[in-house]
CSV table of N, CA, C and O in Angstrom, one decimal:
chain,number,residue,atom,x,y,z
A,1,MET,N,6.5,14.5,-4.4
A,1,MET,CA,7.0,14.4,-5.7
A,1,MET,C,8.6,14.4,-5.8
A,1,MET,O,9.1,13.5,-6.4
A,2,ASN,N,9.2,15.3,-5.1
A,2,ASN,CA,10.7,15.4,-5.1
A,2,ASN,C,11.4,15.3,-6.4
A,2,ASN,O,12.3,14.5,-6.6
A,3,THR,N,10.9,16.0,-7.4
A,3,THR,CA,11.5,16.1,-8.7
A,3,THR,C,12.6,17.1,-8.6
A,3,THR,O,12.5,18.1,-8.0
A,4,PRO,N,13.8,16.7,-9.2
A,4,PRO,CA,14.9,17.7,-9.2
A,4,PRO,C,14.6,18.9,-10.0
A,4,PRO,O,13.8,18.8,-11.0
A,5,LEU,N,15.1,20.1,-9.7
A,5,LEU,CA,14.9,21.3,-10.4
A,5,LEU,C,15.5,21.2,-11.8
A,5,LEU,O,16.7,20.7,-11.9
A,6,THR,N,14.8,21.5,-12.8
A,6,THR,CA,15.4,21.4,-14.2
A,6,THR,C,16.2,22.7,-14.4
A,6,THR,O,15.7,23.8,-14.3
A,7,LEU,N,17.5,22.5,-14.7
A,7,LEU,CA,18.4,23.6,-14.8
A,7,LEU,C,18.8,23.8,-16.3
A,7,LEU,O,19.3,24.8,-16.7
A,8,GLY,N,18.6,22.8,-17.1
A,8,GLY,CA,19.0,22.9,-18.5
A,8,GLY,C,17.9,23.6,-19.3
A,8,GLY,O,16.8,23.9,-18.7
A,9,SER,N,18.1,24.0,-20.5
A,9,SER,CA,17.2,24.7,-21.3
A,9,SER,C,15.9,23.9,-21.4
A,9,SER,O,16.0,22.7,-21.8
A,10,ASN,N,14.8,24.5,-21.2
A,10,ASN,CA,13.5,23.7,-21.1
A,10,ASN,C,12.4,24.5,-21.8
A,10,ASN,O,11.2,24.1,-21.8
A,11,LEU,N,12.7,25.6,-22.5
A,11,LEU,CA,11.8,26.4,-23.2
A,11,LEU,C,11.9,26.2,-24.7
A,11,LEU,O,13.0,26.1,-25.2
A,12,ASP,N,10.7,26.1,-25.4
A,12,ASP,CA,10.8,25.9,-26.9
A,12,ASP,C,11.4,27.1,-27.6
A,12,ASP,O,12.2,26.9,-28.5
A,13,ASN,N,11.1,28.3,-27.1
A,13,ASN,CA,11.7,29.5,-27.7
A,13,ASN,C,12.0,30.5,-26.6
A,13,ASN,O,11.2,31.3,-26.2
A,14,PHE,N,13.3,30.5,-26.2
A,14,PHE,CA,13.7,31.4,-25.1
A,14,PHE,C,13.5,32.9,-25.5
A,14,PHE,O,13.1,33.7,-24.7
A,15,ASP,N,13.8,33.2,-26.8
A,15,ASP,CA,13.7,34.6,-27.2
A,15,ASP,C,12.2,35.1,-27.1
A,15,ASP,O,12.0,36.2,-26.6
A,16,ASP,N,11.3,34.3,-27.4
A,16,ASP,CA,9.8,34.6,-27.3
A,16,ASP,C,9.5,34.8,-25.8
A,16,ASP,O,8.8,35.7,-25.4
A,17,PHE,N,10.0,33.9,-25.0
A,17,PHE,CA,9.7,34.0,-23.5
A,17,PHE,C,10.3,35.3,-23.0
A,17,PHE,O,9.7,36.0,-22.3
A,18,TYR,N,11.6,35.6,-23.4
A,18,TYR,CA,12.2,36.8,-22.9
A,18,TYR,C,11.4,38.1,-23.3
A,18,TYR,O,11.2,39.0,-22.5
A,19,ASP,N,11.0,38.1,-24.6
A,19,ASP,CA,10.2,39.2,-25.1
A,19,ASP,C,8.9,39.4,-24.3
A,19,ASP,O,8.5,40.5,-23.9
A,20,MET,N,8.3,38.2,-24.0
A,20,MET,CA,7.0,38.3,-23.3
A,20,MET,C,7.2,38.8,-21.9
A,20,MET,O,6.5,39.6,-21.4
A,21,LEU,N,8.3,38.4,-21.2
A,21,LEU,CA,8.6,38.8,-19.9
A,21,LEU,C,8.9,40.3,-19.9
A,21,LEU,O,8.4,41.1,-19.1
A,22,SER,N,9.8,40.7,-20.8
A,22,SER,CA,10.1,42.1,-20.9
A,22,SER,C,8.9,43.0,-21.2
A,22,SER,O,8.7,44.0,-20.6
A,23,ASP,N,8.1,42.6,-22.2
A,23,ASP,CA,6.9,43.3,-22.5
A,23,ASP,C,5.9,43.5,-21.4
A,23,ASP,O,5.2,44.5,-21.3
A,24,SER,N,5.9,42.5,-20.5
A,24,SER,CA,4.9,42.6,-19.4
A,24,SER,C,5.3,43.7,-18.4
A,24,SER,O,4.5,44.1,-17.6
A,25,HIS,N,6.6,44.1,-18.5
A,25,HIS,CA,7.0,45.2,-17.6
A,25,HIS,C,6.9,46.6,-18.2
A,25,HIS,O,7.1,47.6,-17.5
A,26,ASN,N,6.6,46.7,-19.5
A,26,ASN,CA,6.5,48.0,-20.2
A,26,ASN,C,5.5,48.9,-19.5
A,26,ASN,O,4.4,48.4,-19.2
A,27,GLY,N,5.9,50.1,-19.3
A,27,GLY,CA,5.0,51.1,-18.7
A,27,GLY,C,4.8,51.0,-17.2
A,27,GLY,O,4.1,51.8,-16.6
A,28,LEU,N,5.5,50.1,-16.6
A,28,LEU,CA,5.4,50.0,-15.1
A,28,LEU,C,6.6,50.7,-14.4
A,28,LEU,O,7.7,50.7,-15.0
A,29,ASP,N,6.4,51.3,-13.3
A,29,ASP,CA,7.5,51.8,-12.5
A,29,ASP,C,8.2,50.7,-11.8
A,29,ASP,O,7.7,49.5,-11.8
A,30,GLU,N,9.2,51.0,-11.1
A,30,GLU,CA,10.0,50.0,-10.4
A,30,GLU,C,9.2,49.2,-9.4
A,30,GLU,O,9.3,48.0,-9.3
A,31,GLY,N,8.4,49.9,-8.6
A,31,GLY,CA,7.5,49.2,-7.6
A,31,GLY,C,6.5,48.3,-8.3
A,31,GLY,O,6.3,47.2,-7.8
A,32,GLN,N,5.9,48.7,-9.3
A,32,GLN,CA,4.9,47.9,-10.1
A,32,GLN,C,5.6,46.7,-10.7
A,32,GLN,O,5.1,45.6,-10.7
A,33,SER,N,6.9,46.9,-11.2
A,33,SER,CA,7.6,45.7,-11.7
A,33,SER,C,7.9,44.7,-10.7
A,33,SER,O,7.8,43.5,-10.9
A,34,LYS,N,8.2,45.2,-9.5
A,34,LYS,CA,8.5,44.2,-8.4
A,34,LYS,C,7.2,43.5,-8.0
A,34,LYS,O,7.3,42.3,-7.7
A,35,MET,N,6.1,44.2,-8.0
A,35,MET,CA,4.8,43.5,-7.7
A,35,MET,C,4.5,42.5,-8.8
A,35,MET,O,4.0,41.4,-8.5
A,36,LEU,N,4.7,42.8,-10.1
A,36,LEU,CA,4.5,41.9,-11.1
A,36,LEU,C,5.3,40.6,-11.0
A,36,LEU,O,4.8,39.5,-11.1
A,37,ASN,N,6.6,40.8,-10.6
A,37,ASN,CA,7.5,39.7,-10.4
A,37,ASN,C,7.0,38.8,-9.2
A,37,ASN,O,7.0,37.6,-9.3
A,38,ALA,N,6.6,39.5,-8.2
A,38,ALA,CA,6.0,38.7,-7.0
A,38,ALA,C,4.8,37.9,-7.4
A,38,ALA,O,4.6,36.8,-7.0
A,39,GLN,N,3.9,38.5,-8.2
A,39,GLN,CA,2.7,37.8,-8.7
A,39,GLN,C,3.1,36.6,-9.5
A,39,GLN,O,2.5,35.6,-9.4
A,40,LEU,N,4.1,36.8,-10.4
A,40,LEU,CA,4.5,35.7,-11.3
A,40,LEU,C,5.1,34.6,-10.4
A,40,LEU,O,4.8,33.4,-10.7
A,41,ILE,N,5.9,34.9,-9.4
A,41,ILE,CA,6.4,33.9,-8.6
A,41,ILE,C,5.3,33.1,-7.9
A,41,ILE,O,5.4,31.9,-7.8
A,42,LEU,N,4.3,33.8,-7.3
A,42,LEU,CA,3.3,33.1,-6.6
A,42,LEU,C,2.4,32.2,-7.6
A,42,LEU,O,2.1,31.1,-7.3
A,43,LEU,N,2.1,32.8,-8.7
A,43,LEU,CA,1.3,32.0,-9.7
A,43,LEU,C,2.0,30.8,-10.2
A,43,LEU,O,1.5,29.7,-10.3
A,44,LEU,N,3.3,31.0,-10.6
A,44,LEU,CA,4.1,29.8,-11.1
A,44,LEU,C,4.4,28.8,-10.0
A,44,LEU,O,4.5,27.6,-10.3
A,45,SER,N,4.7,29.3,-8.8
A,45,SER,CA,4.9,28.4,-7.7
A,45,SER,C,3.7,27.5,-7.4
A,45,SER,O,3.8,26.3,-7.2
A,46,ASN,N,2.5,28.1,-7.5
A,46,ASN,CA,1.3,27.4,-7.3
A,46,ASN,C,1.2,26.3,-8.4
A,46,ASN,O,0.8,25.2,-8.1
A,47,HIS,N,1.5,26.7,-9.6
A,47,HIS,CA,1.4,25.8,-10.7
A,47,HIS,C,2.4,24.6,-10.6
A,47,HIS,O,2.0,23.5,-10.8
A,48,ILE,N,3.6,24.9,-10.1
A,48,ILE,CA,4.6,23.9,-9.9
A,48,ILE,C,4.1,22.9,-8.8
A,48,ILE,O,4.2,21.7,-8.9
A,49,GLY,N,3.7,23.5,-7.7
A,49,GLY,CA,3.1,22.8,-6.6
A,49,GLY,C,4.0,21.8,-5.8
A,49,GLY,O,3.5,21.1,-5.0
A,50,ASP,N,5.3,21.8,-6.1
A,50,ASP,CA,6.2,20.9,-5.4
A,50,ASP,C,7.2,21.7,-4.6
A,50,ASP,O,8.1,22.3,-5.1
A,51,LEU,N,7.0,21.7,-3.3
A,51,LEU,CA,7.8,22.5,-2.4
A,51,LEU,C,9.3,22.2,-2.4
A,51,LEU,O,10.1,23.1,-2.3
A,52,ALA,N,9.6,20.9,-2.7
A,52,ALA,CA,11.0,20.6,-2.8
A,52,ALA,C,11.7,21.2,-4.0
A,52,ALA,O,12.8,21.7,-4.0
A,53,VAL,N,11.0,21.2,-5.1
A,53,VAL,CA,11.5,21.9,-6.4
A,53,VAL,C,11.6,23.4,-6.1
A,53,VAL,O,12.5,24.1,-6.5
A,54,LEU,N,10.5,24.0,-5.5
A,54,LEU,CA,10.6,25.4,-5.2
A,54,LEU,C,11.7,25.8,-4.3
A,54,LEU,O,12.4,26.8,-4.5
A,55,ARG,N,12.0,24.9,-3.3
A,55,ARG,CA,13.1,25.2,-2.4
A,55,ARG,C,14.4,25.2,-3.1
A,55,ARG,O,15.2,26.1,-2.9
A,56,GLN,N,14.6,24.3,-4.1
A,56,GLN,CA,15.8,24.2,-4.9
A,56,GLN,C,15.9,25.5,-5.7
A,56,GLN,O,17.0,26.1,-5.9
A,57,ALA,N,14.8,25.9,-6.3
A,57,ALA,CA,14.8,27.1,-7.2
A,57,ALA,C,15.1,28.4,-6.3
A,57,ALA,O,15.9,29.2,-6.8
A,58,PHE,N,14.5,28.5,-5.2
A,58,PHE,CA,14.8,29.7,-4.3
A,58,PHE,C,16.3,29.7,-3.9
A,58,PHE,O,17.0,30.7,-3.9
A,59,ALA,N,16.8,28.5,-3.6
A,59,ALA,CA,18.2,28.4,-3.2
A,59,ALA,C,19.2,28.8,-4.3
A,59,ALA,O,20.1,29.5,-4.2
A,60,MET,N,18.9,28.3,-5.5
A,60,MET,CA,19.7,28.5,-6.7
A,60,MET,C,19.6,30.0,-7.1
A,60,MET,O,20.7,30.6,-7.4
A,61,ALA,N,18.5,30.6,-7.0
A,61,ALA,CA,18.3,32.0,-7.3
A,61,ALA,C,19.1,32.9,-6.3
A,61,ALA,O,19.8,33.8,-6.7
A,62,ARG,N,19.1,32.5,-5.1
A,62,ARG,CA,19.9,33.2,-4.0
A,62,ARG,C,21.4,33.1,-4.3
A,62,ARG,O,22.1,34.1,-4.2
A,63,ILE,N,21.8,31.9,-4.6
A,63,ILE,CA,23.2,31.7,-4.9
A,63,ILE,C,23.6,32.5,-6.1
A,63,ILE,O,24.7,33.2,-6.1
A,64,ASN,N,22.8,32.6,-7.2
A,64,ASN,CA,23.2,33.3,-8.4
A,64,ASN,C,23.2,34.8,-8.1
A,64,ASN,O,24.1,35.5,-8.6
A,65,VAL,N,22.3,35.3,-7.2
A,65,VAL,CA,22.4,36.7,-6.9
A,65,VAL,C,23.6,37.0,-6.1
A,65,VAL,O,24.3,38.0,-6.3
A,66,GLU,N,24.0,36.2,-5.1
A,66,GLU,CA,25.1,36.4,-4.3
A,66,GLU,C,26.4,36.4,-5.1
A,66,GLU,O,27.3,37.2,-4.9
A,67,ARG,N,26.5,35.5,-6.1
A,67,ARG,CA,27.7,35.4,-7.0
A,67,ARG,C,27.8,36.7,-7.8
A,67,ARG,O,28.9,37.2,-8.0
A,68,THR,N,26.6,37.2,-8.3
A,68,THR,CA,26.6,38.4,-9.1
A,68,THR,C,27.1,39.6,-8.3
A,68,THR,O,27.9,40.4,-8.8
A,69,LEU,N,26.7,39.6,-7.0
A,69,LEU,CA,27.1,40.8,-6.2
A,69,LEU,C,28.5,40.7,-5.8
A,69,LEU,O,29.1,41.8,-5.5
A,70,GLN,N,29.2,39.6,-5.8
A,70,GLN,CA,30.6,39.4,-5.5
A,70,GLN,C,31.5,39.9,-6.6
A,70,GLN,O,32.7,40.1,-6.4
A,71,ARG,N,31.0,40.0,-7.8
A,71,ARG,CA,31.8,40.4,-8.9
A,71,ARG,C,32.2,41.9,-8.9
A,71,ARG,O,31.7,42.7,-8.4
């Protein structure tokens, strides 16, 4: 497939998405929240199904974390 990773806004309603993501963590401790995030990554990665796109996403996420830690 080799589709480039979409970096621009691609959600119909970002606020609803953020609320849904935030609500899914309600009542969970830190370990459970990490497990939920891992499950989401696996489920959504399977849905995307394109290893090249996933590779780009993982690299971009890593870069963003490293930039944040340098501040």
